[in-house]
Short mmCIF file of C-alpha atoms in Angstrom, two decimals:
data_model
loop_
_atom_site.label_atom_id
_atom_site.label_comp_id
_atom_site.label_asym_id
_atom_site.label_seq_id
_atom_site.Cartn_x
_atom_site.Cartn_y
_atom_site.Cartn_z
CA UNK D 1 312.10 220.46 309.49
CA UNK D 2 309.63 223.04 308.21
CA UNK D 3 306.11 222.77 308.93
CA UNK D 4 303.11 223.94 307.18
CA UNK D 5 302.10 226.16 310.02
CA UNK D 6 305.86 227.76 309.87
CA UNK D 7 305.27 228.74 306.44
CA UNK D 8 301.93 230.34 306.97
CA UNK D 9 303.80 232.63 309.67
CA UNK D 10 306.81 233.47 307.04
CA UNK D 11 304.26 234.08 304.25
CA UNK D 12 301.84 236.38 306.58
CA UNK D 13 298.87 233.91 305.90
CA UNK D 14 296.49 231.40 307.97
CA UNK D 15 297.40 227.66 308.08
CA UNK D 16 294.30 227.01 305.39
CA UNK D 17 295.23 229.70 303.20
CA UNK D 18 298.94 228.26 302.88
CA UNK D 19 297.23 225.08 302.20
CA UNK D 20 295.32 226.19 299.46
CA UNK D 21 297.77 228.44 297.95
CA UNK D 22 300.18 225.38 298.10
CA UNK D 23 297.44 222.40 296.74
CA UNK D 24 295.02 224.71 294.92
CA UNK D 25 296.19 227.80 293.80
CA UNK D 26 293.61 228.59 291.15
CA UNK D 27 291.36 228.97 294.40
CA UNK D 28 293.98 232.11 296.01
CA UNK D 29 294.75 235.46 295.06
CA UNK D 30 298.30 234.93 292.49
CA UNK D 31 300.12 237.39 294.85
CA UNK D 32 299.16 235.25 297.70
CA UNK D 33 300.21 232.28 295.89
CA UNK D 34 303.84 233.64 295.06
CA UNK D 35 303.95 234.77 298.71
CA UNK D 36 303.36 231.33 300.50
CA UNK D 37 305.40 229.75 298.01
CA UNK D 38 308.82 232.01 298.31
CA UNK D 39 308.12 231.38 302.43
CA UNK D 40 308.22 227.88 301.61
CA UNK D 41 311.22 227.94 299.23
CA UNK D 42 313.18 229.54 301.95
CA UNK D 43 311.98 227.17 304.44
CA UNK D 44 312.97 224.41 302.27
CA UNK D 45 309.14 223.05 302.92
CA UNK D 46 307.81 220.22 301.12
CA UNK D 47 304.07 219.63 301.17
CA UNK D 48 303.94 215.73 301.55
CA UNK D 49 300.02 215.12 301.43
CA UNK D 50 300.86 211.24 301.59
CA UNK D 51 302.55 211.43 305.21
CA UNK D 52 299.89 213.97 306.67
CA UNK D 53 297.20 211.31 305.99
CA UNK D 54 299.16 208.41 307.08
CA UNK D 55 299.82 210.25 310.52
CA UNK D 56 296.19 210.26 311.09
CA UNK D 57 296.21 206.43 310.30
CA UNK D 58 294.75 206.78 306.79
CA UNK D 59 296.45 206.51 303.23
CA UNK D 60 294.14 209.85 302.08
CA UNK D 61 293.02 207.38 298.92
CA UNK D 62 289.59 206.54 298.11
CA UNK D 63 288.12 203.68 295.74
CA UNK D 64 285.72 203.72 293.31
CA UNK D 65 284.71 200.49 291.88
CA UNK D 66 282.72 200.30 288.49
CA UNK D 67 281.35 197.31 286.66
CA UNK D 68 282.43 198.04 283.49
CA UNK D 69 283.99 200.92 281.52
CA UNK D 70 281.96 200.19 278.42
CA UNK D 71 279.14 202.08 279.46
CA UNK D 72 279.45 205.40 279.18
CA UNK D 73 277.21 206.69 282.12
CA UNK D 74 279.77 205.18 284.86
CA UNK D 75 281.79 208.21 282.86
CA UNK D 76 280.71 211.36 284.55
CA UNK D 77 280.15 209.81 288.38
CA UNK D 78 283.79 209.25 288.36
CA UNK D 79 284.53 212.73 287.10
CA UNK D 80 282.37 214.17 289.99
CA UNK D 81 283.86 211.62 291.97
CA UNK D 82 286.93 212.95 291.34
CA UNK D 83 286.62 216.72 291.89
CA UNK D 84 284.73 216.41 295.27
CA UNK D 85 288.00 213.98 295.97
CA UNK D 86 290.37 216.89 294.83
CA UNK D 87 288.49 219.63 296.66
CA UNK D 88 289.10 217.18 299.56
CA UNK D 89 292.66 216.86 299.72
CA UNK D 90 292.00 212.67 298.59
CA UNK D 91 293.68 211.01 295.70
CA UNK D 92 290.45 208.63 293.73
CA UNK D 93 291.58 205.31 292.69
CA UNK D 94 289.48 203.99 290.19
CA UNK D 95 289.43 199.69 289.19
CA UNK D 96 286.74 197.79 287.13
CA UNK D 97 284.82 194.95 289.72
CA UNK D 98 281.35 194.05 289.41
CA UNK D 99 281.06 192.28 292.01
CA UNK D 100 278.80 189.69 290.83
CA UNK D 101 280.73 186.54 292.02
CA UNK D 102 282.31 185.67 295.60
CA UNK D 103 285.33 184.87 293.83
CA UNK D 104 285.85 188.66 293.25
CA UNK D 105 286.27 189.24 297.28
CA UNK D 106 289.69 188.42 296.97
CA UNK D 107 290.39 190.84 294.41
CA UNK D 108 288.27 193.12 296.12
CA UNK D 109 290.57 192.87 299.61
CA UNK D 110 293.67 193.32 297.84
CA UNK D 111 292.62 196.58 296.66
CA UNK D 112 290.85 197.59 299.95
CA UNK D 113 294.60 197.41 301.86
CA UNK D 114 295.11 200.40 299.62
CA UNK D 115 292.16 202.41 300.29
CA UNK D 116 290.39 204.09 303.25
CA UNK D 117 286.82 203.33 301.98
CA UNK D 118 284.92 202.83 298.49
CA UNK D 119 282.39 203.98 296.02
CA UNK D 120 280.79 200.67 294.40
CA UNK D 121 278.80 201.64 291.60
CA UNK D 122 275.90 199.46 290.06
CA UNK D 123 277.41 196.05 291.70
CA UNK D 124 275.77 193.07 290.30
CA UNK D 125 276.15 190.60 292.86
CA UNK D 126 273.59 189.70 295.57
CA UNK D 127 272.30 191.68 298.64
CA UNK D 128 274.99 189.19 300.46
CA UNK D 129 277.53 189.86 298.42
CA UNK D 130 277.78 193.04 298.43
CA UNK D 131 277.40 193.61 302.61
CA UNK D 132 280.58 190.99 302.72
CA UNK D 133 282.24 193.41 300.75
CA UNK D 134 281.46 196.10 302.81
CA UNK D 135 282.36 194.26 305.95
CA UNK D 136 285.49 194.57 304.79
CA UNK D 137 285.83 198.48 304.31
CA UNK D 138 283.72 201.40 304.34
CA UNK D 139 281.37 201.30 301.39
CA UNK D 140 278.97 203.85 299.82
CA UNK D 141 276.95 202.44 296.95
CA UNK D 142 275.81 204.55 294.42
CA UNK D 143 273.19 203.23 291.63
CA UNK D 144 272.05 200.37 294.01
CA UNK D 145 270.50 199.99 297.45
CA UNK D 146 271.45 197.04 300.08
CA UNK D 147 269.81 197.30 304.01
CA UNK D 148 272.71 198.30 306.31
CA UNK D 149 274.61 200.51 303.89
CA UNK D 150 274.65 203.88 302.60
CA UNK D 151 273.88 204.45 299.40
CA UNK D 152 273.14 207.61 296.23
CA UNK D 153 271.12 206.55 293.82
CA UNK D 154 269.46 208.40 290.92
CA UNK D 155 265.61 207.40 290.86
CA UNK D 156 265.32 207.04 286.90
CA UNK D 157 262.74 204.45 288.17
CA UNK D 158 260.19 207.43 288.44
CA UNK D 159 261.65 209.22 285.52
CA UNK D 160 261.02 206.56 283.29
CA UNK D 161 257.45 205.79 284.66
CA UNK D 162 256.88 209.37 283.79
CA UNK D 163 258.52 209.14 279.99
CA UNK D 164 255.39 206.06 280.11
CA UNK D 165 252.50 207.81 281.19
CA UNK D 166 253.67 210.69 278.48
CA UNK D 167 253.64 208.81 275.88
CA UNK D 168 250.27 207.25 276.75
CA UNK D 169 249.09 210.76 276.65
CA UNK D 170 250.67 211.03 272.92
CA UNK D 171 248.38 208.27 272.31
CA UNK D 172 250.76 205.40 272.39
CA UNK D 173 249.19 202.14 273.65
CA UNK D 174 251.37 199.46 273.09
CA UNK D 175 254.95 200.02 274.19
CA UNK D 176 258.08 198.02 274.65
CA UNK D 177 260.54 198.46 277.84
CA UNK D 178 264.35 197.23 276.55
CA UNK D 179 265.59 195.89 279.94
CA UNK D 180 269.35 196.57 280.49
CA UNK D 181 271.76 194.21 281.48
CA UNK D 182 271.41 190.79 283.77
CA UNK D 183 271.75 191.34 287.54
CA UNK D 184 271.07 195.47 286.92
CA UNK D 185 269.23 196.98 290.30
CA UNK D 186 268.18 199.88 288.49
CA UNK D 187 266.89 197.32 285.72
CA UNK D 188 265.05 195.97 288.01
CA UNK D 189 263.37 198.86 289.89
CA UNK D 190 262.73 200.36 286.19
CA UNK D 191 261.10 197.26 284.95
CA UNK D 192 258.47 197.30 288.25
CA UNK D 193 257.69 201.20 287.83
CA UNK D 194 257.22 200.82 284.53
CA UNK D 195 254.38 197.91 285.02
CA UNK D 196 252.69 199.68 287.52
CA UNK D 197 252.75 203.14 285.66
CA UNK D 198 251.01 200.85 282.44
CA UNK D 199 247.96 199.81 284.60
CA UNK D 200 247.42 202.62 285.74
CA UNK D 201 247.24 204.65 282.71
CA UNK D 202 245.88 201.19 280.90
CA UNK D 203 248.56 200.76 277.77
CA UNK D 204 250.09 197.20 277.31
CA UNK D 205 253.47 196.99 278.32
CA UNK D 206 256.17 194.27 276.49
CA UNK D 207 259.02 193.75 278.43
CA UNK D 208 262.44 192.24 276.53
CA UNK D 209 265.57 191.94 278.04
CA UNK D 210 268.29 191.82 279.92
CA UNK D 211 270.74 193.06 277.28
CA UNK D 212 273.92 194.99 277.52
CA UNK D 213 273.92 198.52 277.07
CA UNK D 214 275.22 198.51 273.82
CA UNK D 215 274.38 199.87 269.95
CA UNK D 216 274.68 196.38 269.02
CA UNK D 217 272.17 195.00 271.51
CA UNK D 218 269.91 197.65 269.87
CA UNK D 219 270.69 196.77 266.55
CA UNK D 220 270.41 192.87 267.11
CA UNK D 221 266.70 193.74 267.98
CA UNK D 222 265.67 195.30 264.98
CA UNK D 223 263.88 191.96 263.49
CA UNK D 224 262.28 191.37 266.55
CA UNK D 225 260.75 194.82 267.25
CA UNK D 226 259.93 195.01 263.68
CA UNK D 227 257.14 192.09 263.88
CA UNK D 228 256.11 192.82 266.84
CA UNK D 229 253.08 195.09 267.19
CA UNK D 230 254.53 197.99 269.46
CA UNK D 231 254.06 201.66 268.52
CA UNK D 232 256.79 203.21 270.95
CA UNK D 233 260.13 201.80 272.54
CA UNK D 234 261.36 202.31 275.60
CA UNK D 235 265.06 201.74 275.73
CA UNK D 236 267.24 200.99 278.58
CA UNK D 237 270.06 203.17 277.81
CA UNK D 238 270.40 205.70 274.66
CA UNK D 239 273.00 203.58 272.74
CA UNK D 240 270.47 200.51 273.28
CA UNK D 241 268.49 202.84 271.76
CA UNK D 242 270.42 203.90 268.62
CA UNK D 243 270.80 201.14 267.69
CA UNK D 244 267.60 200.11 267.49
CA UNK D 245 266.74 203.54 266.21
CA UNK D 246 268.95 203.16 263.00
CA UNK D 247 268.03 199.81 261.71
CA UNK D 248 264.35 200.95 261.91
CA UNK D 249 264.75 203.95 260.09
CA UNK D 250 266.50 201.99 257.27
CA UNK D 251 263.32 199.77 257.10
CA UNK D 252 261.00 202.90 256.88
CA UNK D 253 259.50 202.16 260.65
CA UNK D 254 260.85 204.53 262.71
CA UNK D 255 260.68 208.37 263.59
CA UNK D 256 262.34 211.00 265.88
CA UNK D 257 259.63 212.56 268.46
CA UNK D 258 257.02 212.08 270.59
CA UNK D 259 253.81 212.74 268.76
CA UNK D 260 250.86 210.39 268.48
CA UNK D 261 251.09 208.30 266.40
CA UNK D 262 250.11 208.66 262.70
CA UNK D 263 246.72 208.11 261.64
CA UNK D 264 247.37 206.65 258.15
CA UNK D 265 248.22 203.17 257.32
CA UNK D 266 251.72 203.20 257.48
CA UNK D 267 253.50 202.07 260.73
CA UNK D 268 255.90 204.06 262.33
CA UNK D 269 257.27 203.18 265.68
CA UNK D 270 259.02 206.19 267.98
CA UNK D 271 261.74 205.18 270.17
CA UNK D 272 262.59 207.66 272.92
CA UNK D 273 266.11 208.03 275.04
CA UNK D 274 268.08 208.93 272.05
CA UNK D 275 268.96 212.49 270.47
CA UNK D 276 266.01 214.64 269.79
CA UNK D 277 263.65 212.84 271.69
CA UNK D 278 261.95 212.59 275.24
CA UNK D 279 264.81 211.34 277.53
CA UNK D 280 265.49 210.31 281.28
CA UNK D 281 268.24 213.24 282.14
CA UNK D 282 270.58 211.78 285.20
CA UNK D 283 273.48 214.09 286.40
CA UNK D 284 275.99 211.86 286.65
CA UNK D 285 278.61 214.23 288.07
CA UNK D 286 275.97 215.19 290.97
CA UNK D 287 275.92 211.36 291.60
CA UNK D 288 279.52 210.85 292.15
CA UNK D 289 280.10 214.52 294.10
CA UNK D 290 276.83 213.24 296.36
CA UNK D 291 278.65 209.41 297.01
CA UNK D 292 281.80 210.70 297.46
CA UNK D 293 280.72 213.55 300.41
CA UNK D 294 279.17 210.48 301.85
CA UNK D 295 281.74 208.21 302.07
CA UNK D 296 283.77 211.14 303.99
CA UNK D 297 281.13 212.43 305.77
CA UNK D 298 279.62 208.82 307.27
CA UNK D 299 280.49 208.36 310.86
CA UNK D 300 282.06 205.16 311.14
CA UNK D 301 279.76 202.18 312.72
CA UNK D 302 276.83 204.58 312.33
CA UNK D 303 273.54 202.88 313.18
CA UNK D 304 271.42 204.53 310.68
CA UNK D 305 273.34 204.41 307.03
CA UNK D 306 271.99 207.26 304.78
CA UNK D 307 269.94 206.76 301.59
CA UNK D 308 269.70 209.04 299.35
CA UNK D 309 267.56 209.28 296.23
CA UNK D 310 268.11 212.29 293.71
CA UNK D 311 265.68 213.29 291.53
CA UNK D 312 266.12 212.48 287.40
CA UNK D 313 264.55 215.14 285.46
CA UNK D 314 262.57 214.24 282.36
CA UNK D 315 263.58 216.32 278.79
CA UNK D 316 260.85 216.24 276.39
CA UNK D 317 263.13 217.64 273.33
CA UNK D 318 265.38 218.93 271.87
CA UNK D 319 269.01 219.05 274.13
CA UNK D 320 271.24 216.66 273.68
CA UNK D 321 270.22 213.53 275.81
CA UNK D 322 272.75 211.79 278.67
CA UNK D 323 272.83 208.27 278.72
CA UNK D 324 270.46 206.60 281.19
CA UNK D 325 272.21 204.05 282.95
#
């Protein structure tokens, strides 16, 4: 039988340039390409990436677990997940688990006897939880940080401290944090940053929440934010946002922008984190790349798991926002 290494020699060609001329052609020269693959036409070679893995004792598949696929962040971390998967030679299997409940660990071994390791984005469960789960298989979390295991995790804590202390510098001084939903880490991390950013620039902070990420979380809350006496809204993702954003506007409250606020009689209230505004900006295809080189990359029973926190740029207009998770 044919090897790779045969065809290589019959094409002219190192082993790794038959390899990518065979799995990712766009990446080699097209005469190259037609070369290797006439070699392995004659050879009668068939590139089976499925037994190469399993002869190192791996299946060459990945996980990447998401809590839900109604939120569009999760969106682009898969699709970087995926590409830094491709580039690998790995197929990315992707399955909706929160992990929130211990009932979920048996679900969550029946899909490990398919994988070599995971990506668990944004679990819900407890610290506990979540290292049983990871007893179980390699695990790199991304969006959420447990002692004892790697993790990537976008710090939109600091970004949204930072959308605070601008719009205390607009001149806003009583503003409203929408928390996202129950059991959220990152809720949880944003909610603390954003309290300590208030003191210290001295603007009373409202906190409401949790609530799902949803335009119809935000427009449920339109009432509510309506008689309260907030001048700016902090949302906890930009679809919580719009839907605040709308039913406000049709009551006359609510503006686009991050000026101060008016100094007439009439109320208007500025919610940021939706189009046209100030927004936290988190690469979500950086994210997943960053997890996934990880979860190759770890060294197996390593005493010291990595942690790594990317920075979130703040925009202060005018591009079209990403959705803060």
């Amino acid at each position: 039988m044919a090897t790779l290494s045969d065809v290589a020699v019959r094409a002219q060609v190192s082993k790794a340039t038959a390899s990518r001329a065979l799995s990712r052609p766009e990446l080699v020269a097209p005469a190259t390409v037609a070369r290797v693959r006439a070699a392995a036409a004659d050879l009668d070679f068939v590139a089976n990436r499925a037994a190469r893995h399993l002869a190192r004792g791996r299946t060459g598949i990945l996980g990447l677990l998401v809590p839900t696929l109604g939120n569009a962040f999760f969106a682009p971390i898969i699709g970087g997940a995926q590409i830094r998967a491709e580039e690998a030679d790995l197929q990315l299997s992707v399955a909706v688990l929160p992990l929130e409940d211990p009932a979920e660990l048996g679900r969550f071994d029946r899909l490990a006897t398919g994988v070599d390791g995971f990506l668990v984005v944004a679990p819900r469960g407890p610290d506990s939880l979540v290292a049983e789960a990871a007893a179980r298989k390699p695990v790199i979390l991304v969006d959420r940080e447990v002692d004892g295991l790697g993790s990537v995790v976008a710090d939109t804590a600091g970004a949204f401290a930072e959308l605070l202390r601008g719009l205390a510098a607009a001149g806003h001084r009583r503003i409203l944090y929408i928390g996202g939903p129950d059991r959220s880490w990152q809720n949880a991390q944003r909610t603390a940053a954003l309290h300590a950013a208030a003191t210290a620039v001295d603007v009373s902070l409202a906190v409401l929440g949790p609530y799902p990420a949803t335009f119809d979380a935000g427009a449920g809350l339109v009432d509510r934010v309506a008689s309260s006496d907030v001048d700016a809204v902090l949302p906890y993702a930009s679809d919580l946002g719009l839907g605040l954003l709308l039913g406000l506007i049709g009551r006359g409250l609510a503006r686009v922008g991050d000026g101060a606020p008016t100094a007439g009689g009439d109320r208007l209230i500025t919610v940021v984190g939706v189009p046209g505004t100030p927004r936290v900006d988190v690469d979500g295809e950086r994210l997943g790349a960053a997890a996934l080189d990880q979860l190759i990359s770890a060294p197996a029973g390593a005493a010291e798991p990595t942690r790594a926190r990317l920075h979130v740029p703040v925009s202060w207009a005018g591009e079209r926002p990403r959705q803060a998770h």
